[in-house]
């Protein structure tokens, strides 16, 4: 959901379509066609046919010009009204932009990064954008921080002896929103209040419940000495009073054979656990898509409590657990949790993934682990 969508312009196909239609010559309406013979009758009978034709053409142009002028004025008023309405209740006027990016092969790397780059390539000139921002400092994403930070030097000069910089971050929405005091709307910054936070939580939940990975974006421009050396230890860069730009929802669908493989494991008496860094809402949605857990009437998630979810099948109960709770569990609670047939562990770190394996082995279980990233290395 891009809250500053109006500033960035129309998106994709819609924007191109609007511009194309506005440039086309407009056919005369039925009213205008009827006016033509009437105006000819009113012209002086002694006037030659050529001057009559010119007069008629002139009248039509004037009539058409008046109607187009009225139409433009009406359009202008409507745009002005929309701008005022969005400023008053901008929180509710979120604009969604979506695009299929899987057909473009010019990027490679992390699936989430590639999806964002492909999307951005449809909206801006990536080469030009990068030329405007000289990256001078970076903190990579990790599962503990749950955000990625970049500081770039801006082309415009700051005050004497100083330079202009911009800090840009992306990551978990719930982490980034806590660092922000304003949000972007129609080219301006509005103060964040409880209603806006609630709106963000609602949209985060909405996209997460559809199995999408949700990524938030924030930034802040600031000035510092031109020779400043930014370091992670000193944190000599802004990490508060940032501006929230919006969020992106990325769909990375499971492989077609995943559900079949899980079903085969269950039939063989193997317990299947899903261990992920994703938000609990996203994790539970994906778990349902692949048949790991059933369709429950209601699932509640908590950062502090384990929520057991008894599905429609009485003999197939499952649990959805936020990683933050695992370090607080005693042996009895671990026994209760691991007795569940299917478990989804969300918002886990590499250390927590290792802890899950160790707790299973401690109870005499034979454990097989799969993974494709550095975060999975300790557990593997």
mmCIF file of C-alpha atoms in Angstrom:
data_model
loop_
_atom_site.group_PDB
_atom_site.id
_atom_site.type_symbol
_atom_site.label_atom_id
_atom_site.label_comp_id
_atom_site.label_asym_id
_atom_site.label_seq_id
_atom_site.Cartn_x
_atom_site.Cartn_y
_atom_site.Cartn_z
ATOM 1 C CA UNK A 1 0.000 0.000 0.000
ATOM 2 C CA UNK A 2 1.744 3.129 -1.138
ATOM 3 C CA UNK A 3 0.394 6.085 0.809
ATOM 4 C CA UNK A 4 2.276 8.614 -1.295
ATOM 5 C CA UNK A 5 0.923 7.174 -4.546
ATOM 6 C CA UNK A 6 -0.482 10.489 -5.807
ATOM 7 C CA UNK A 7 2.923 12.081 -5.597
ATOM 8 C CA UNK A 8 4.568 9.302 -7.615
ATOM 9 C CA UNK A 9 1.953 9.448 -10.361
ATOM 10 C CA UNK A 10 -0.418 6.947 -11.893
ATOM 11 C CA UNK A 11 0.730 3.341 -11.829
ATOM 12 C CA UNK A 12 1.488 1.006 -14.724
ATOM 13 C CA UNK A 13 -1.233 0.451 -17.264
ATOM 14 C CA UNK A 14 -3.783 2.829 -15.775
ATOM 15 C CA UNK A 15 -1.444 5.816 -15.963
ATOM 16 C CA UNK A 16 -0.532 5.113 -19.598
ATOM 17 C CA UNK A 17 -4.151 4.610 -20.542
ATOM 18 C CA UNK A 18 -5.263 7.912 -19.008
ATOM 19 C CA UNK A 19 -2.566 9.876 -20.803
ATOM 20 C CA UNK A 20 -3.318 8.172 -24.110
ATOM 21 C CA UNK A 21 -7.039 8.836 -23.926
ATOM 22 C CA UNK A 22 -6.553 12.494 -23.060
ATOM 23 C CA UNK A 23 -4.438 13.025 -26.189
ATOM 24 C CA UNK A 24 -7.021 11.643 -28.609
ATOM 25 C CA UNK A 25 -9.254 13.976 -30.713
ATOM 26 C CA UNK A 26 -12.826 13.786 -29.374
ATOM 27 C CA UNK A 27 -15.725 13.050 -31.735
ATOM 28 C CA UNK A 28 -18.641 15.522 -31.760
ATOM 29 C CA UNK A 29 -21.510 14.594 -29.501
ATOM 30 C CA UNK A 30 -25.096 14.253 -30.781
ATOM 31 C CA UNK A 31 -25.921 17.726 -29.381
ATOM 32 C CA UNK A 32 -23.082 19.269 -31.295
ATOM 33 C CA UNK A 33 -24.147 17.500 -34.513
ATOM 34 C CA UNK A 34 -27.674 18.911 -34.124
ATOM 35 C CA UNK A 35 -26.326 22.435 -33.573
ATOM 36 C CA UNK A 36 -24.604 22.475 -36.961
ATOM 37 C CA UNK A 37 -27.738 22.743 -39.208
ATOM 38 C CA UNK A 38 -29.370 25.215 -36.764
ATOM 39 C CA UNK A 39 -26.432 27.571 -36.994
ATOM 40 C CA UNK A 40 -26.425 27.335 -40.770
ATOM 41 C CA UNK A 41 -30.106 28.425 -40.873
ATOM 42 C CA UNK A 42 -29.339 31.490 -38.776
ATOM 43 C CA UNK A 43 -26.513 32.641 -41.070
ATOM 44 C CA UNK A 44 -27.199 35.491 -43.515
ATOM 45 C CA UNK A 45 -28.767 34.217 -46.748
ATOM 46 C CA UNK A 46 -26.720 36.690 -48.815
ATOM 47 C CA UNK A 47 -23.460 35.217 -47.511
ATOM 48 C CA UNK A 48 -21.613 32.951 -49.888
ATOM 49 C CA UNK A 49 -21.484 29.238 -49.263
ATOM 50 C CA UNK A 50 -17.785 29.401 -48.426
ATOM 51 C CA UNK A 51 -18.227 32.117 -45.766
ATOM 52 C CA UNK A 52 -21.232 30.226 -44.367
ATOM 53 C CA UNK A 53 -19.031 27.187 -44.013
ATOM 54 C CA UNK A 54 -16.314 29.212 -42.280
ATOM 55 C CA UNK A 55 -18.860 30.811 -39.924
ATOM 56 C CA UNK A 56 -20.320 27.413 -39.119
ATOM 57 C CA UNK A 57 -16.875 25.988 -38.455
ATOM 58 C CA UNK A 58 -16.034 28.935 -36.212
ATOM 59 C CA UNK A 59 -19.277 28.530 -34.233
ATOM 60 C CA UNK A 60 -18.588 24.829 -33.768
ATOM 61 C CA UNK A 61 -15.093 25.556 -32.547
ATOM 62 C CA UNK A 62 -16.388 28.129 -30.062
ATOM 63 C CA UNK A 63 -19.102 25.739 -28.867
ATOM 64 C CA UNK A 64 -16.629 22.910 -28.560
ATOM 65 C CA UNK A 65 -14.115 25.182 -26.828
ATOM 66 C CA UNK A 66 -16.731 26.265 -24.257
ATOM 67 C CA UNK A 67 -17.723 22.673 -23.518
ATOM 68 C CA UNK A 68 -14.111 21.549 -23.177
ATOM 69 C CA UNK A 69 -13.426 24.518 -20.889
ATOM 70 C CA UNK A 70 -16.400 23.576 -18.680
ATOM 71 C CA UNK A 71 -15.237 19.968 -18.673
ATOM 72 C CA UNK A 72 -11.718 20.975 -17.605
ATOM 73 C CA UNK A 73 -13.081 23.240 -14.853
ATOM 74 C CA UNK A 74 -15.280 20.413 -13.580
ATOM 75 C CA UNK A 75 -12.325 18.007 -13.631
ATOM 76 C CA UNK A 76 -10.190 20.560 -11.795
ATOM 77 C CA UNK A 77 -12.837 20.983 -9.085
ATOM 78 C CA UNK A 78 -13.146 17.208 -8.652
ATOM 79 C CA UNK A 79 -9.363 16.841 -8.297
ATOM 80 C CA UNK A 80 -9.290 19.683 -5.777
ATOM 81 C CA UNK A 81 -12.103 18.059 -3.778
ATOM 82 C CA UNK A 82 -10.303 14.694 -3.794
ATOM 83 C CA UNK A 83 -7.099 16.326 -2.575
ATOM 84 C CA UNK A 84 -8.971 18.014 0.292
ATOM 85 C CA UNK A 85 -10.785 14.791 1.191
ATOM 86 C CA UNK A 86 -7.579 12.780 1.171
ATOM 87 C CA UNK A 87 -5.904 15.323 3.415
ATOM 88 C CA UNK A 88 -8.780 15.188 5.877
ATOM 89 C CA UNK A 89 -9.136 11.424 5.908
ATOM 90 C CA UNK A 90 -5.963 10.346 4.142
ATOM 91 C CA UNK A 91 -5.544 7.371 6.416
ATOM 92 C CA UNK A 92 -8.442 5.610 4.754
ATOM 93 C CA UNK A 93 -7.488 6.592 1.211
ATOM 94 C CA UNK A 94 -4.754 4.041 0.666
ATOM 95 C CA UNK A 95 -3.966 3.266 -2.927
ATOM 96 C CA UNK A 96 -3.014 -0.249 -3.982
ATOM 97 C CA UNK A 97 -0.749 -0.953 -6.926
ATOM 98 C CA UNK A 98 -0.077 -4.492 -8.112
ATOM 99 C CA UNK A 99 2.024 -5.995 -10.861
ATOM 100 C CA UNK A 100 3.094 -9.436 -12.099
ATOM 101 C CA UNK A 101 6.901 -9.401 -12.082
ATOM 102 C CA UNK A 102 7.807 -13.029 -12.786
ATOM 103 C CA UNK A 103 8.186 -12.528 -16.558
ATOM 104 C CA UNK A 104 11.257 -10.265 -16.334
ATOM 105 C CA UNK A 105 14.597 -12.065 -16.094
ATOM 106 C CA UNK A 106 17.112 -9.186 -15.896
ATOM 107 C CA UNK A 107 17.613 -9.485 -12.105
ATOM 108 C CA UNK A 108 18.922 -12.259 -9.868
ATOM 109 C CA UNK A 109 19.394 -12.713 -6.129
ATOM 110 C CA UNK A 110 17.070 -12.802 -3.110
ATOM 111 C CA UNK A 111 13.477 -13.447 -4.307
ATOM 112 C CA UNK A 112 12.098 -10.523 -2.283
ATOM 113 C CA UNK A 113 14.790 -8.116 -3.518
ATOM 114 C CA UNK A 114 14.296 -9.243 -7.119
ATOM 115 C CA UNK A 115 10.513 -8.792 -6.889
ATOM 116 C CA UNK A 116 10.931 -5.227 -5.582
ATOM 117 C CA UNK A 117 13.489 -4.348 -8.271
ATOM 118 C CA UNK A 118 11.324 -5.711 -11.063
ATOM 119 C CA UNK A 119 8.359 -3.757 -9.787
ATOM 120 C CA UNK A 120 10.368 -0.546 -9.473
ATOM 121 C CA UNK A 121 11.734 -0.990 -13.011
ATOM 122 C CA UNK A 122 8.208 -0.463 -14.363
ATOM 123 C CA UNK A 123 7.886 2.874 -12.569
ATOM 124 C CA UNK A 124 11.295 4.563 -12.657
ATOM 125 C CA UNK A 125 14.653 4.482 -14.449
ATOM 126 C CA UNK A 126 16.703 2.381 -12.022
ATOM 127 C CA UNK A 127 20.061 3.404 -13.491
ATOM 128 C CA UNK A 128 19.203 7.091 -13.168
ATOM 129 C CA UNK A 129 17.821 6.678 -9.632
ATOM 130 C CA UNK A 130 20.991 4.927 -8.486
ATOM 131 C CA UNK A 131 23.133 7.665 -10.003
ATOM 132 C CA UNK A 132 21.346 10.189 -7.745
ATOM 133 C CA UNK A 133 22.159 8.319 -4.529
ATOM 134 C CA UNK A 134 25.753 7.488 -3.596
ATOM 135 C CA UNK A 135 25.556 4.668 -1.035
ATOM 136 C CA UNK A 136 28.142 5.228 1.687
ATOM 137 C CA UNK A 137 26.929 3.003 4.553
ATOM 138 C CA UNK A 138 24.809 -0.121 4.916
ATOM 139 C CA UNK A 139 23.551 -2.495 7.595
ATOM 140 C CA UNK A 140 22.286 -5.745 6.041
ATOM 141 C CA UNK A 141 19.045 -7.396 7.101
ATOM 142 C CA UNK A 142 19.158 -10.053 9.780
ATOM 143 C CA UNK A 143 16.457 -12.052 11.508
ATOM 144 C CA UNK A 144 17.038 -10.339 14.866
ATOM 145 C CA UNK A 145 16.797 -6.703 13.725
ATOM 146 C CA UNK A 146 14.352 -7.495 10.915
ATOM 147 C CA UNK A 147 15.350 -4.447 8.903
ATOM 148 C CA UNK A 148 17.883 -3.383 6.269
ATOM 149 C CA UNK A 149 19.434 0.113 6.398
ATOM 150 C CA UNK A 150 21.214 2.169 3.741
ATOM 151 C CA UNK A 151 22.636 5.699 4.001
ATOM 152 C CA UNK A 152 23.215 7.602 0.763
ATOM 153 C CA UNK A 153 24.751 10.973 0.017
ATOM 154 C CA UNK A 154 22.442 13.370 -1.804
ATOM 155 C CA UNK A 155 23.630 15.474 -4.753
ATOM 156 C CA UNK A 156 22.492 18.774 -3.210
ATOM 157 C CA UNK A 157 25.012 20.443 -0.915
ATOM 158 C CA UNK A 158 24.334 21.122 2.738
ATOM 159 C CA UNK A 159 25.445 24.080 4.806
ATOM 160 C CA UNK A 160 29.105 25.064 4.878
ATOM 161 C CA UNK A 161 31.226 22.071 5.871
ATOM 162 C CA UNK A 162 28.175 19.782 5.860
ATOM 163 C CA UNK A 163 26.544 17.434 3.374
ATOM 164 C CA UNK A 164 22.999 16.170 2.838
ATOM 165 C CA UNK A 165 22.273 12.495 3.480
ATOM 166 C CA UNK A 166 19.260 10.203 3.451
ATOM 167 C CA UNK A 167 18.742 7.107 5.582
ATOM 168 C CA UNK A 168 16.460 4.506 3.978
ATOM 169 C CA UNK A 169 15.181 1.358 5.649
ATOM 170 C CA UNK A 170 12.988 -1.575 4.747
ATOM 171 C CA UNK A 171 11.847 -4.531 6.827
ATOM 172 C CA UNK A 172 9.135 -5.775 9.186
ATOM 173 C CA UNK A 173 6.298 -3.245 9.348
ATOM 174 C CA UNK A 174 5.757 -3.650 13.090
ATOM 175 C CA UNK A 175 9.444 -2.863 13.751
ATOM 176 C CA UNK A 176 9.748 0.137 11.424
ATOM 177 C CA UNK A 177 6.499 1.859 12.413
ATOM 178 C CA UNK A 178 7.866 2.203 15.959
ATOM 179 C CA UNK A 179 10.749 4.310 14.596
ATOM 180 C CA UNK A 180 8.457 6.742 12.776
ATOM 181 C CA UNK A 181 6.699 9.918 13.881
ATOM 182 C CA UNK A 182 5.275 10.920 10.470
ATOM 183 C CA UNK A 183 3.962 9.309 7.287
ATOM 184 C CA UNK A 184 4.011 10.483 3.674
ATOM 185 C CA UNK A 185 0.747 11.642 2.079
ATOM 186 C CA UNK A 186 0.366 13.612 -1.166
ATOM 187 C CA UNK A 187 3.913 14.940 -1.043
ATOM 188 C CA UNK A 188 3.667 16.065 2.579
ATOM 189 C CA UNK A 189 4.382 14.545 5.980
ATOM 190 C CA UNK A 190 1.504 13.989 8.405
ATOM 191 C CA UNK A 191 1.849 13.129 12.075
ATOM 192 C CA UNK A 192 1.310 9.476 12.965
ATOM 193 C CA UNK A 193 -1.520 8.878 15.432
ATOM 194 C CA UNK A 194 -3.282 5.829 16.881
ATOM 195 C CA UNK A 195 -5.718 5.690 13.971
ATOM 196 C CA UNK A 196 -2.874 5.484 11.462
ATOM 197 C CA UNK A 197 -1.127 2.745 13.460
ATOM 198 C CA UNK A 198 -4.386 0.798 13.571
ATOM 199 C CA UNK A 199 -4.768 1.250 9.815
ATOM 200 C CA UNK A 200 -1.243 -0.103 9.241
ATOM 201 C CA UNK A 201 -1.880 -3.095 11.496
ATOM 202 C CA UNK A 202 -5.091 -3.820 9.608
ATOM 203 C CA UNK A 203 -3.392 -3.747 6.192
ATOM 204 C CA UNK A 204 -0.450 -5.784 7.482
ATOM 205 C CA UNK A 205 -2.896 -8.403 8.774
ATOM 206 C CA UNK A 206 -4.920 -8.312 5.532
ATOM 207 C CA UNK A 207 -1.958 -9.048 3.256
ATOM 208 C CA UNK A 208 -0.352 -11.449 5.715
ATOM 209 C CA UNK A 209 -3.551 -13.511 5.952
ATOM 210 C CA UNK A 210 -3.330 -14.007 2.174
ATOM 211 C CA UNK A 211 0.119 -15.555 2.542
ATOM 212 C CA UNK A 212 2.007 -12.478 1.345
ATOM 213 C CA UNK A 213 5.308 -11.294 2.744
ATOM 214 C CA UNK A 214 4.814 -7.679 3.838
ATOM 215 C CA UNK A 215 7.731 -5.222 3.772
ATOM 216 C CA UNK A 216 7.617 -1.671 5.133
ATOM 217 C CA UNK A 217 9.638 1.334 3.903
ATOM 218 C CA UNK A 218 10.810 4.408 5.850
ATOM 219 C CA UNK A 219 13.286 7.249 5.310
ATOM 220 C CA UNK A 220 14.673 10.495 6.690
ATOM 221 C CA UNK A 221 16.841 13.241 5.194
ATOM 222 C CA UNK A 222 19.467 14.775 7.461
ATOM 223 C CA UNK A 223 22.668 16.813 7.438
ATOM 224 C CA UNK A 224 26.047 15.830 8.867
ATOM 225 C CA UNK A 225 29.689 16.734 8.401
ATOM 226 C CA UNK A 226 30.794 15.914 4.874
ATOM 227 C CA UNK A 227 33.598 13.680 6.207
ATOM 228 C CA UNK A 228 31.380 11.764 8.680
ATOM 229 C CA UNK A 229 32.172 8.053 9.011
ATOM 230 C CA UNK A 230 28.938 6.294 9.904
ATOM 231 C CA UNK A 231 29.357 3.225 12.133
ATOM 232 C CA UNK A 232 26.986 0.679 13.610
ATOM 233 C CA UNK A 233 28.691 0.918 17.009
ATOM 234 C CA UNK A 234 28.216 4.683 17.353
ATOM 235 C CA UNK A 235 24.805 4.769 15.659
ATOM 236 C CA UNK A 236 25.630 8.296 14.453
ATOM 237 C CA UNK A 237 22.623 8.378 12.140
ATOM 238 C CA UNK A 238 18.881 8.866 12.777
ATOM 239 C CA UNK A 239 16.874 5.843 13.922
ATOM 240 C CA UNK A 240 13.862 7.748 15.233
ATOM 241 C CA UNK A 241 11.398 10.370 13.993
ATOM 242 C CA UNK A 242 11.538 8.707 10.570
ATOM 243 C CA UNK A 243 8.864 9.041 7.872
ATOM 244 C CA UNK A 244 6.783 5.968 6.973
ATOM 245 C CA UNK A 245 6.416 5.655 3.182
ATOM 246 C CA UNK A 246 4.258 2.560 2.827
ATOM 247 C CA UNK A 247 4.372 -1.209 2.548
ATOM 248 C CA UNK A 248 4.727 -3.785 -0.212
ATOM 249 C CA UNK A 249 3.062 -7.205 -0.237
ATOM 250 C CA UNK A 250 5.030 -9.902 -2.064
ATOM 251 C CA UNK A 251 3.566 -13.242 -3.100
ATOM 252 C CA UNK A 252 6.016 -16.142 -3.302
ATOM 253 C CA UNK A 253 3.682 -19.137 -3.768
ATOM 254 C CA UNK A 254 4.682 -22.589 -2.459
ATOM 255 C CA UNK A 255 5.836 -25.218 -4.940
ATOM 256 C CA UNK A 256 3.043 -27.284 -6.437
ATOM 257 C CA UNK A 257 4.332 -30.530 -4.920
ATOM 258 C CA UNK A 258 4.723 -29.218 -1.346
ATOM 259 C CA UNK A 259 1.235 -30.208 -0.155
ATOM 260 C CA UNK A 260 1.683 -33.693 -1.634
ATOM 261 C CA UNK A 261 5.035 -34.130 0.149
ATOM 262 C CA UNK A 262 3.572 -33.046 3.504
ATOM 263 C CA UNK A 263 0.658 -35.434 3.090
ATOM 264 C CA UNK A 264 3.098 -38.282 2.394
ATOM 265 C CA UNK A 265 5.142 -37.419 5.506
ATOM 266 C CA UNK A 266 2.027 -37.427 7.684
ATOM 267 C CA UNK A 267 0.951 -40.773 6.238
ATOM 268 C CA UNK A 268 4.368 -42.173 7.196
ATOM 269 C CA UNK A 269 3.940 -40.993 10.795
ATOM 270 C CA UNK A 270 6.350 -38.074 10.500
ATOM 271 C CA UNK A 271 5.546 -34.845 12.339
ATOM 272 C CA UNK A 272 6.017 -31.804 10.127
ATOM 273 C CA UNK A 273 6.962 -28.464 11.685
ATOM 274 C CA UNK A 274 7.158 -25.202 9.764
ATOM 275 C CA UNK A 275 9.889 -22.876 11.063
ATOM 276 C CA UNK A 276 10.035 -19.418 9.470
ATOM 277 C CA UNK A 277 11.014 -15.812 10.052
ATOM 278 C CA UNK A 278 7.711 -14.594 8.597
ATOM 279 C CA UNK A 279 4.947 -12.889 10.588
ATOM 280 C CA UNK A 280 2.586 -15.379 12.343
ATOM 281 C CA UNK A 281 -0.332 -14.305 10.127
ATOM 282 C CA UNK A 282 1.652 -14.928 6.932
ATOM 283 C CA UNK A 283 3.073 -18.181 8.276
ATOM 284 C CA UNK A 284 -0.353 -19.590 9.222
ATOM 285 C CA UNK A 285 -1.809 -18.637 5.819
ATOM 286 C CA UNK A 286 0.988 -20.452 3.981
ATOM 287 C CA UNK A 287 0.670 -23.428 6.346
ATOM 288 C CA UNK A 288 -2.978 -23.752 5.310
ATOM 289 C CA UNK A 289 -2.115 -23.446 1.620
ATOM 290 C CA UNK A 290 0.253 -26.410 1.850
ATOM 291 C CA UNK A 291 -2.074 -28.501 4.021
ATOM 292 C CA UNK A 292 0.084 -28.403 7.145
ATOM 293 C CA UNK A 293 -2.767 -27.193 9.357
ATOM 294 C CA UNK A 294 -6.516 -27.347 8.824
ATOM 295 C CA UNK A 295 -8.994 -24.522 8.309
ATOM 296 C CA UNK A 296 -9.846 -23.338 11.805
ATOM 297 C CA UNK A 297 -12.841 -21.217 12.617
ATOM 298 C CA UNK A 298 -10.638 -18.691 14.381
ATOM 299 C CA UNK A 299 -6.930 -18.420 15.073
ATOM 300 C CA UNK A 300 -5.516 -15.959 17.591
ATOM 301 C CA UNK A 301 -1.873 -14.909 17.617
ATOM 302 C CA UNK A 302 0.070 -13.433 20.478
ATOM 303 C CA UNK A 303 3.654 -12.312 20.942
ATOM 304 C CA UNK A 304 3.700 -13.551 24.515
ATOM 305 C CA UNK A 305 1.449 -16.611 24.675
ATOM 306 C CA UNK A 306 1.376 -19.873 22.789
ATOM 307 C CA UNK A 307 -1.910 -20.169 20.956
ATOM 308 C CA UNK A 308 -3.152 -23.688 20.381
ATOM 309 C CA UNK A 309 -5.376 -24.029 17.364
ATOM 310 C CA UNK A 310 -7.642 -27.083 17.318
ATOM 311 C CA UNK A 311 -8.668 -27.607 13.727
ATOM 312 C CA UNK A 312 -11.870 -29.058 12.309
ATOM 313 C CA UNK A 313 -10.401 -32.582 12.458
ATOM 314 C CA UNK A 314 -10.598 -33.644 16.101
ATOM 315 C CA UNK A 315 -7.517 -35.899 15.881
ATOM 316 C CA UNK A 316 -5.341 -33.287 14.165
ATOM 317 C CA UNK A 317 -4.507 -30.403 16.491
ATOM 318 C CA UNK A 318 -1.875 -27.806 15.747
ATOM 319 C CA UNK A 319 -0.096 -24.851 17.327
ATOM 320 C CA UNK A 320 1.027 -21.509 15.913
ATOM 321 C CA UNK A 321 3.847 -20.067 18.013
ATOM 322 C CA UNK A 322 5.627 -16.702 17.939
ATOM 323 C CA UNK A 323 9.387 -17.192 18.291
ATOM 324 C CA UNK A 324 9.678 -14.664 21.128
ATOM 325 C CA UNK A 325 7.845 -17.051 23.462
ATOM 326 C CA UNK A 326 10.251 -19.982 23.082
ATOM 327 C CA UNK A 327 12.986 -18.683 25.394
ATOM 328 C CA UNK A 328 10.476 -18.404 28.267
ATOM 329 C CA UNK A 329 9.223 -22.013 28.095
ATOM 330 C CA UNK A 330 10.046 -24.540 30.802
ATOM 331 C CA UNK A 331 10.380 -28.304 30.197
ATOM 332 C CA UNK A 332 6.721 -28.972 30.945
ATOM 333 C CA UNK A 333 5.594 -26.342 28.442
ATOM 334 C CA UNK A 334 7.968 -27.716 25.803
ATOM 335 C CA UNK A 335 6.477 -31.187 26.401
ATOM 336 C CA UNK A 336 2.974 -29.820 25.865
ATOM 337 C CA UNK A 337 3.968 -27.887 22.750
ATOM 338 C CA UNK A 338 5.897 -30.698 21.057
ATOM 339 C CA UNK A 339 3.058 -33.137 21.723
ATOM 340 C CA UNK A 340 1.090 -31.308 19.023
ATOM 341 C CA UNK A 341 1.060 -33.055 15.682
ATOM 342 C CA UNK A 342 1.637 -29.974 13.510
ATOM 343 C CA UNK A 343 3.382 -26.784 14.626
ATOM 344 C CA UNK A 344 4.084 -23.481 12.899
ATOM 345 C CA UNK A 345 6.964 -21.495 14.438
ATOM 346 C CA UNK A 346 6.929 -17.862 13.236
ATOM 347 C CA UNK A 347 9.343 -14.918 13.627
ATOM 348 C CA UNK A 348 12.220 -17.248 14.488
ATOM 349 C CA UNK A 349 15.942 -16.427 14.492
ATOM 350 C CA UNK A 350 18.816 -18.832 13.648
ATOM 351 C CA UNK A 351 19.325 -19.399 17.396
ATOM 352 C CA UNK A 352 15.652 -20.256 17.905
ATOM 353 C CA UNK A 353 15.701 -22.697 14.987
ATOM 354 C CA UNK A 354 18.623 -24.469 16.640
ATOM 355 C CA UNK A 355 16.772 -24.467 19.984
ATOM 356 C CA UNK A 356 13.758 -26.202 18.393
ATOM 357 C CA UNK A 357 15.987 -28.969 16.988
ATOM 358 C CA UNK A 358 17.743 -29.424 20.353
ATOM 359 C CA UNK A 359 14.447 -29.612 22.289
ATOM 360 C CA UNK A 360 13.179 -32.312 19.926
ATOM 361 C CA UNK A 361 16.412 -34.324 20.220
ATOM 362 C CA UNK A 362 16.317 -33.917 24.008
ATOM 363 C CA UNK A 363 13.051 -35.876 23.937
ATOM 364 C CA UNK A 364 14.524 -38.701 21.884
ATOM 365 C CA UNK A 365 13.187 -37.551 18.500
ATOM 366 C CA UNK A 366 15.056 -38.164 15.248
ATOM 367 C CA UNK A 367 15.124 -34.804 13.470
ATOM 368 C CA UNK A 368 15.549 -33.934 9.802
ATOM 369 C CA UNK A 369 15.887 -30.249 8.908
ATOM 370 C CA UNK A 370 15.765 -28.488 5.552
ATOM 371 C CA UNK A 371 16.689 -24.930 4.625
ATOM 372 C CA UNK A 372 18.270 -22.817 1.912
ATOM 373 C CA UNK A 373 19.651 -19.772 3.738
ATOM 374 C CA UNK A 374 22.338 -18.718 6.205
ATOM 375 C CA UNK A 375 19.640 -18.389 8.884
ATOM 376 C CA UNK A 376 19.054 -22.150 8.637
ATOM 377 C CA UNK A 377 22.736 -23.113 9.071
ATOM 378 C CA UNK A 378 22.751 -23.657 12.884
ATOM 379 C CA UNK A 379 19.672 -25.905 12.735
ATOM 380 C CA UNK A 380 21.066 -27.878 9.783
#
